[in-house]
Short mmCIF file of C-alpha atoms and ligand atoms in Angstrom, two decimals:
data_model
loop_
_atom_site.label_atom_id
_atom_site.label_comp_id
_atom_site.label_asym_id
_atom_site.label_seq_id
_atom_site.Cartn_x
_atom_site.Cartn_y
_atom_site.Cartn_z
CA MET R 1 99.02 105.48 68.17
CA LYS R 2 97.38 102.05 68.01
CA ILE R 3 96.86 100.66 71.50
CA ALA R 4 95.62 97.23 72.63
CA VAL R 5 93.67 97.85 75.83
CA PHE R 6 93.49 94.76 78.06
CA SER R 7 91.17 93.94 81.00
CA THR R 8 88.63 96.36 79.59
CA LYS R 9 85.36 96.98 81.40
CA PRO R 10 82.63 99.19 79.94
CA TYR R 11 83.67 102.04 82.25
CA ASP R 12 87.30 101.88 81.00
CA GLN R 13 86.08 102.16 77.42
CA GLN R 14 83.74 105.05 78.27
CA PHE R 15 86.35 107.12 80.15
CA LEU R 16 89.25 106.39 77.75
CA GLN R 17 87.17 107.32 74.70
CA ALA R 18 86.03 110.55 76.39
CA ALA R 19 89.66 111.45 77.19
CA ASN R 20 90.75 110.64 73.62
CA THR R 21 88.49 113.15 71.85
CA SER R 22 91.27 115.68 71.29
CA SER R 23 93.87 112.99 70.46
CA ASP R 24 93.68 110.46 67.67
CA HIS R 25 94.85 107.30 69.36
CA GLU R 26 93.23 104.12 68.09
CA PHE R 27 92.11 102.07 71.07
CA VAL R 28 91.19 98.43 70.46
CA PHE R 29 89.47 97.05 73.56
CA PHE R 30 89.92 93.48 74.80
CA GLU R 31 88.02 92.11 77.78
CA GLN R 32 90.75 89.52 78.38
CA ARG R 33 93.58 90.00 80.83
CA LEU R 34 97.03 90.17 79.27
CA THR R 35 98.76 86.87 80.04
CA ARG R 36 101.04 84.45 78.18
CA ASP R 37 97.91 82.98 76.58
CA THR R 38 96.54 86.30 75.32
CA SER R 39 99.71 88.21 74.43
CA ALA R 40 99.23 87.31 70.74
CA LEU R 41 96.23 89.67 70.69
CA ALA R 42 98.71 92.55 70.94
CA ALA R 43 100.59 91.56 67.77
CA ASP R 44 101.55 94.65 65.76
CA PHE R 45 100.21 97.08 68.36
CA PRO R 46 102.98 99.57 69.23
CA GLY R 47 101.30 100.10 72.61
CA VAL R 48 99.46 98.04 75.20
CA CYS R 49 97.36 99.52 77.98
CA VAL R 50 96.97 97.35 81.08
CA PHE R 51 95.59 97.27 84.62
CA VAL R 52 96.49 95.78 88.01
CA ASN R 53 95.96 92.08 87.28
CA ASP R 54 97.46 91.88 83.80
CA GLN R 55 100.57 89.70 83.91
CA LEU R 56 103.59 91.30 82.33
CA ASP R 57 106.21 88.80 83.44
CA ALA R 58 109.49 88.32 81.56
CA ASP R 59 107.93 85.94 79.00
CA VAL R 60 105.01 88.26 78.21
CA VAL R 61 107.29 91.29 77.96
CA GLU R 62 109.59 89.38 75.58
CA ALA R 63 106.60 88.25 73.48
CA LEU R 64 105.30 91.82 73.28
CA ALA R 65 108.71 93.13 72.22
CA HIS R 66 109.01 90.52 69.48
CA GLN R 67 105.55 91.43 68.23
CA GLY R 68 106.49 95.09 67.84
CA THR R 69 105.18 96.64 71.07
CA ARG R 70 107.25 99.56 72.36
CA LEU R 71 105.05 101.05 75.08
CA ILE R 72 103.34 99.58 78.16
CA ALA R 73 100.85 102.12 79.53
CA LEU R 74 99.61 101.15 82.99
CA ARG R 75 96.17 102.48 84.00
CA CYS R 76 97.22 102.30 87.65
CA ALA R 77 99.83 103.51 90.12
CA GLY R 78 101.28 100.14 91.18
CA PHE R 79 103.70 98.46 88.75
CA ASN R 80 104.44 95.23 90.62
CA ASN R 81 102.87 93.19 87.79
CA VAL R 82 105.48 94.34 85.25
CA ASP R 83 108.94 92.77 85.02
CA LEU R 84 110.83 96.05 84.73
CA MET R 85 114.19 94.32 84.16
CA ALA R 86 112.71 92.50 81.17
CA ALA R 87 111.15 95.74 79.90
CA LYS R 88 114.55 97.42 80.06
CA GLN R 89 116.26 94.49 78.35
CA HIS R 90 113.75 94.60 75.47
CA GLN R 91 113.67 98.43 75.33
CA LEU R 92 110.02 98.74 76.19
CA THR R 93 108.96 101.99 77.83
CA VAL R 94 106.65 101.67 80.85
CA VAL R 95 104.44 104.54 81.99
CA ARG R 96 101.86 104.65 84.77
CA VAL R 97 99.30 106.92 86.42
CA PRO R 98 101.04 107.77 89.66
CA ALA R 99 98.35 109.79 91.43
CA TYR R 100 94.89 109.64 89.95
CA SER R 101 93.01 110.10 93.17
CA PRO R 102 94.78 109.45 96.43
CA TYR R 103 91.57 110.75 98.04
CA ALA R 104 89.57 107.81 96.65
CA VAL R 105 91.77 105.16 98.26
CA ALA R 106 92.24 107.11 101.50
CA GLU R 107 88.47 107.61 101.83
CA HIS R 108 87.84 103.92 101.16
CA THR R 109 90.34 103.13 103.92
CA LEU R 110 88.34 105.30 106.32
CA GLY R 111 85.16 103.57 105.16
CA MET R 112 86.66 100.17 106.00
CA ILE R 113 87.84 101.32 109.43
CA LEU R 114 84.42 102.68 110.40
CA ALA R 115 82.46 99.81 108.87
CA LEU R 116 84.60 97.19 110.65
CA ASN R 117 84.61 98.96 113.99
CA ARG R 118 80.82 99.40 114.11
CA GLN R 119 80.14 96.29 111.96
CA LEU R 120 77.88 98.25 109.67
CA TYR R 121 77.75 95.35 107.19
CA ARG R 122 76.21 93.15 109.91
CA SER R 123 73.77 95.87 111.06
CA TYR R 124 72.56 96.23 107.48
CA THR R 125 71.55 92.57 107.17
CA ARG R 126 70.26 92.31 110.76
CA ILE R 127 67.86 95.22 110.40
CA ARG R 128 66.49 93.89 107.13
CA GLU R 129 65.71 90.62 108.92
CA GLY R 130 63.94 92.43 111.75
CA ASN R 131 66.76 91.76 114.23
CA PHE R 132 67.27 94.96 116.21
CA ALA R 133 69.49 93.44 118.92
CA LEU R 134 72.87 95.12 119.48
CA ASP R 135 74.73 92.04 120.78
CA GLY R 136 78.03 91.59 118.97
CA LEU R 137 78.03 95.10 117.52
CA LEU R 138 80.01 96.83 120.29
CA GLY R 139 82.59 99.17 118.80
CA PHE R 140 85.19 101.60 120.13
CA ASP R 141 85.80 105.34 119.83
CA VAL R 142 88.29 105.86 117.01
CA TYR R 143 88.98 109.30 118.55
CA GLY R 144 92.16 109.13 120.62
CA ARG R 145 93.31 105.80 119.13
CA THR R 146 96.70 105.30 117.53
CA ILE R 147 96.85 104.56 113.82
CA GLY R 148 100.00 103.24 112.17
CA ILE R 149 100.45 104.09 108.50
CA ILE R 150 102.97 102.00 106.57
CA GLY R 151 103.91 104.04 103.49
CA THR R 152 103.20 107.77 103.48
CA GLY R 153 103.17 108.62 99.78
CA GLN R 154 100.19 110.12 97.95
CA ILE R 155 97.64 107.86 99.64
CA GLY R 156 99.24 107.49 103.07
CA VAL R 157 99.44 111.26 103.58
CA ASN R 158 95.73 111.58 102.85
CA VAL R 159 94.96 108.82 105.34
CA ALA R 160 97.00 110.84 107.87
CA ARG R 161 94.99 113.99 107.06
CA ILE R 162 91.67 112.19 107.52
CA MET R 163 92.67 110.39 110.73
CA LYS R 164 94.01 113.61 112.25
CA GLY R 165 90.55 115.06 111.64
CA ILE R 166 89.05 112.20 113.64
CA GLY R 167 91.48 112.83 116.51
CA CYS R 168 93.90 109.93 116.21
CA GLU R 169 97.54 109.81 117.19
CA ILE R 170 99.40 109.03 113.96
CA LEU R 171 102.54 106.93 113.68
CA ALA R 172 104.16 106.22 110.33
CA TYR R 173 106.86 104.05 108.87
CA ASP R 174 108.41 104.90 105.52
CA PRO R 175 112.07 104.70 104.44
CA MET R 176 111.48 108.03 102.66
CA PRO R 177 109.48 110.22 105.10
CA ASN R 178 107.09 112.67 103.45
CA PRO R 179 107.46 116.30 104.66
CA ALA R 180 103.76 116.86 103.82
CA CYS R 181 102.96 114.67 106.85
CA ASP R 182 104.38 117.26 109.29
CA GLU R 183 101.17 119.28 109.00
CA PHE R 184 99.16 116.35 110.36
CA GLY R 185 101.33 115.66 113.41
CA VAL R 186 102.63 112.37 112.01
CA ARG R 187 105.49 110.85 113.97
CA TYR R 188 107.85 108.59 112.02
CA VAL R 189 108.98 105.55 114.00
CA ALA R 190 110.61 102.19 113.33
CA LEU R 191 108.29 99.53 111.91
CA THR R 192 108.52 97.51 115.15
CA GLU R 193 107.38 100.50 117.25
CA LEU R 194 104.54 101.25 114.84
CA LEU R 195 103.33 97.66 114.99
CA SER R 196 103.53 97.41 118.78
CA ARG R 197 101.78 100.72 119.51
CA SER R 198 99.03 100.98 116.89
CA ASP R 199 95.37 100.10 117.45
CA ILE R 200 94.86 100.28 113.68
CA VAL R 201 97.56 99.39 111.13
CA THR R 202 96.99 100.40 107.51
CA LEU R 203 99.19 99.57 104.53
CA HIS R 204 99.96 102.12 101.81
CA CYS R 205 103.36 101.04 100.50
CA PRO R 206 103.99 99.46 97.10
CA LEU R 207 104.49 95.73 96.64
CA MET R 208 108.19 95.13 96.08
CA PRO R 209 110.62 92.39 97.12
CA GLU R 210 111.25 94.34 100.38
CA THR R 211 107.55 94.60 101.21
CA TYR R 212 106.40 91.13 100.07
CA HIS R 213 104.67 89.54 103.11
CA ILE R 214 105.69 92.48 105.31
CA ILE R 215 102.79 91.33 107.48
CA ASN R 216 103.59 87.75 108.52
CA ALA R 217 103.52 85.57 111.65
CA GLU R 218 106.53 87.38 113.11
CA THR R 219 105.32 90.95 112.52
CA ILE R 220 101.77 90.05 113.60
CA GLN R 221 103.18 88.93 116.96
CA LEU R 222 104.51 92.47 117.47
CA MET R 223 101.01 93.93 117.06
CA LYS R 224 98.58 94.66 119.88
CA PRO R 225 96.11 91.84 120.53
CA GLY R 226 92.83 92.75 118.86
CA VAL R 227 94.52 95.09 116.34
CA MET R 228 92.62 96.27 113.28
CA LEU R 229 94.55 95.61 110.04
CA ILE R 230 93.63 97.30 106.77
CA ASN R 231 95.15 96.54 103.36
CA THR R 232 94.04 98.64 100.39
CA SER R 233 97.46 98.44 98.75
CA ARG R 234 98.45 95.07 97.26
CA GLY R 235 97.42 91.60 98.41
CA ALA R 236 100.89 90.09 98.73
CA LEU R 237 101.89 92.60 101.41
CA LEU R 238 100.14 90.09 103.72
CA ASP R 239 100.93 86.44 104.23
CA THR R 240 97.26 85.51 104.11
CA SER R 241 97.74 82.12 105.79
CA ASP R 242 99.49 83.76 108.76
CA VAL R 243 96.74 86.37 108.95
CA ILE R 244 94.11 83.60 109.09
CA VAL R 245 95.92 81.96 112.01
CA ALA R 246 95.93 85.32 113.83
CA LEU R 247 92.22 85.86 113.09
CA LYS R 248 91.44 82.42 114.53
CA ASP R 249 93.27 83.08 117.79
CA GLY R 250 91.93 86.65 118.02
CA HIS R 251 95.31 88.41 117.76
CA ILE R 252 93.94 90.25 114.75
CA GLY R 253 90.59 91.63 115.87
CA TYR R 254 89.46 93.15 112.59
CA LEU R 255 90.63 92.76 109.01
CA GLY R 256 89.73 95.01 106.08
CA LEU R 257 90.94 93.98 102.63
CA ASP R 258 90.45 95.67 99.29
CA VAL R 259 93.16 93.51 97.73
CA TYR R 260 94.07 89.83 97.93
CA GLU R 261 97.19 87.85 97.00
CA GLU R 262 95.37 85.69 94.47
CA GLU R 263 92.81 88.26 93.39
CA GLN R 264 93.55 87.88 89.66
CA ASP R 265 91.32 84.78 89.52
CA LEU R 266 88.45 86.49 91.37
CA PHE R 267 88.22 90.23 91.34
CA PHE R 268 86.49 92.37 88.70
CA GLU R 269 84.31 89.43 87.53
CA ASN R 270 80.82 88.25 88.44
CA LEU R 271 81.47 84.69 89.66
CA SER R 272 78.23 84.37 91.61
CA ASN R 273 77.12 81.31 89.61
CA LYS R 274 80.45 79.51 90.04
CA VAL R 275 81.88 77.38 92.85
CA LEU R 276 84.62 79.26 94.69
CA GLN R 277 87.85 77.29 94.21
CA ASP R 278 90.13 79.35 96.46
CA ASP R 279 89.97 77.74 99.91
CA VAL R 280 92.03 80.47 101.58
CA PHE R 281 89.69 83.16 100.32
CA ALA R 282 86.70 81.00 101.31
CA ARG R 283 88.09 80.77 104.88
CA LEU R 284 88.44 84.57 105.03
CA LEU R 285 84.77 84.90 104.14
CA THR R 286 83.74 82.90 107.23
CA PHE R 287 85.00 85.46 109.78
CA PRO R 288 82.45 87.95 111.10
CA ASN R 289 85.24 90.49 111.67
CA VAL R 290 86.58 90.46 108.10
CA LEU R 291 85.37 92.93 105.49
CA ILE R 292 86.50 92.41 101.89
CA THR R 293 85.90 94.66 98.92
CA GLY R 294 86.98 93.67 95.40
CA HIS R 295 89.74 96.19 94.59
CA GLN R 296 87.28 99.05 94.45
CA ALA R 297 89.15 101.64 96.55
CA PHE R 298 90.21 103.55 93.42
CA PHE R 299 86.75 103.43 91.86
CA THR R 300 85.43 106.99 91.83
CA ARG R 301 84.35 109.10 88.87
CA GLU R 302 87.19 111.55 89.49
CA ALA R 303 89.77 108.75 89.57
CA LEU R 304 88.54 107.20 86.31
CA GLU R 305 88.65 110.60 84.58
CA ARG R 306 92.19 111.18 85.81
CA ILE R 307 93.34 107.64 84.90
CA ALA R 308 92.00 108.09 81.37
CA SER R 309 93.35 111.62 80.81
CA THR R 310 96.81 110.76 82.21
CA THR R 311 96.95 107.55 80.15
CA VAL R 312 96.10 109.43 76.95
CA ALA R 313 98.69 112.12 77.82
CA ASN R 314 101.34 109.45 78.56
CA ILE R 315 100.73 107.80 75.18
CA THR R 316 100.81 111.15 73.33
CA SER R 317 104.08 112.16 75.02
CA PHE R 318 105.65 108.82 74.12
CA GLU R 319 104.48 109.06 70.51
CA GLN R 320 105.82 112.61 70.16
CA GLY R 321 109.15 111.79 71.83
CA GLU R 322 108.51 114.19 74.70
CA ALA R 323 109.70 113.87 78.30
CA LEU R 324 107.84 111.16 80.25
CA PRO R 325 107.33 112.28 83.87
CA ASN R 326 105.26 109.14 84.58
CA LYS R 327 107.84 106.70 83.28
CA VAL R 328 108.59 103.69 85.48
CA SER R 329 112.08 102.25 85.27
CA THR R 330 114.31 99.81 87.12
CA LYS R 331 115.32 102.79 89.30
CA HIS R 332 111.93 102.42 91.02
CA LEU R 333 112.93 98.93 92.14
CA ALA R 334 115.72 100.37 94.26
CA LYS R 335 113.39 102.72 96.20
P1 NAD U 1 103.32 106.39 96.43
O1 NAD U 1 104.41 105.91 95.53
O2 NAD U 1 102.91 107.82 96.39
O3 NAD U 1 103.71 106.06 97.96
C1 NAD U 1 104.25 104.84 98.38
C2 NAD U 1 105.06 105.13 99.65
O4 NAD U 1 105.51 103.87 100.16
C3 NAD U 1 106.29 106.01 99.39
O5 NAD U 1 106.32 107.09 100.29
C4 NAD U 1 107.45 105.04 99.63
O6 NAD U 1 108.61 105.68 100.17
C5 NAD U 1 106.82 104.09 100.64
N1 NAD U 1 107.57 102.84 100.78
C6 NAD U 1 108.41 102.24 99.89
N2 NAD U 1 108.93 101.14 100.45
C7 NAD U 1 108.43 101.05 101.70
C8 NAD U 1 108.62 100.12 102.77
N3 NAD U 1 109.46 99.08 102.66
N4 NAD U 1 107.93 100.33 103.91
C9 NAD U 1 107.11 101.38 104.04
N5 NAD U 1 106.89 102.30 103.08
C10 NAD U 1 107.56 102.12 101.91
O7 NAD U 1 102.09 105.42 96.16
P2 NAD U 1 100.55 105.69 96.47
O8 NAD U 1 99.94 106.41 95.31
O9 NAD U 1 100.40 106.26 97.84
O10 NAD U 1 99.99 104.20 96.44
C11 NAD U 1 100.42 103.24 97.38
C12 NAD U 1 99.99 101.88 96.92
O11 NAD U 1 98.56 101.81 96.94
C13 NAD U 1 100.35 101.56 95.45
O12 NAD U 1 101.65 101.03 95.35
C14 NAD U 1 99.30 100.57 95.05
O13 NAD U 1 99.83 99.27 95.30
C15 NAD U 1 98.15 100.83 96.02
N6 NAD U 1 96.92 101.32 95.35
C16 NAD U 1 95.76 100.63 95.54
C17 NAD U 1 94.59 101.08 94.95
C18 NAD U 1 93.26 100.37 95.16
O14 NAD U 1 92.31 100.64 94.40
N7 NAD U 1 93.14 99.50 96.14
C19 NAD U 1 94.62 102.22 94.14
C20 NAD U 1 95.82 102.90 93.99
C21 NAD U 1 96.98 102.44 94.60
#
């Protein structure tokens, strides 16, 4: 099947081609993101393959359908960037890679917690400048602390497993509790209790209308002063402006972000020779207790292999009219 692959980086090309050796899909790679301006590139391709910051809003979905596209193959788990109602209306099938490596994102979450707590990013630069003073680097024992996990699917359960190993008390909030969490002593509580009792709050739920800005001025006020907040899920789970206010007054003591509300204009590109235009992001960069990574939590060799092999299998199943276990439909919006 002929597939237009958008937002391609050299590593996407390498892993997709390796996974395609026993199939005969024809991948045409575009570096551009899929947007209203670039949708014409997909003309006459029965399939498009996209990533987290491609924009498949109603207009783009309609344009794709009119150009003959029938399949949208996401190379990611999240599907918040696809207008599923429009896809249904235009009879486009949407498939995703639901669980390529929950370990990768869970381990990155742990990395952020430890790096923020002990300010490893500051130690690194200090030591290289010959500054061996410890002032400002005081951390806390993570052992015995309470961690609140919002969303206990594939990734959240692995965060629970890791944090149990460290000796944390684990609280969770999820409208659909995961029985796999029982093994790790997770206690499901209401969101308000989780927020008021946790020393560390970490987000692992999808971005949906119900979770948009789930962390805002009101919910931040429920959190412990000095709380550590980690978001490796989707940027718009946080109201970034409210978070900045709470960082300024110290209510949020540590912030770890792998995702950002407006990341589509920043992440995955080398912009080091350009002037940063996003003033909110620029403000975040000024805090010593904020650690930002550029949507790299998924980025392990194992995850890229799994993304590529599942994407190829999804396309093959669609082409051959087989069952599609990784299909995303409007039913997912109701979850
Ligand atoms: P998943 O579907 O396995 O789990 C999501 C969980 O969130 C489910 O248990 C669901 O019941 C729960 N949930 C739904 N609505 C909720 C709500 N209102 N409050 C609390 N929980 C709710 O997904 P996953 O594989 O664990 O991934 C979680 C998210 O992580 C994805 O949606 C994606 O946005 C993000 N992600 C980020 C990266 C990265 O590189 N940073 C990589 C993969 C996934």
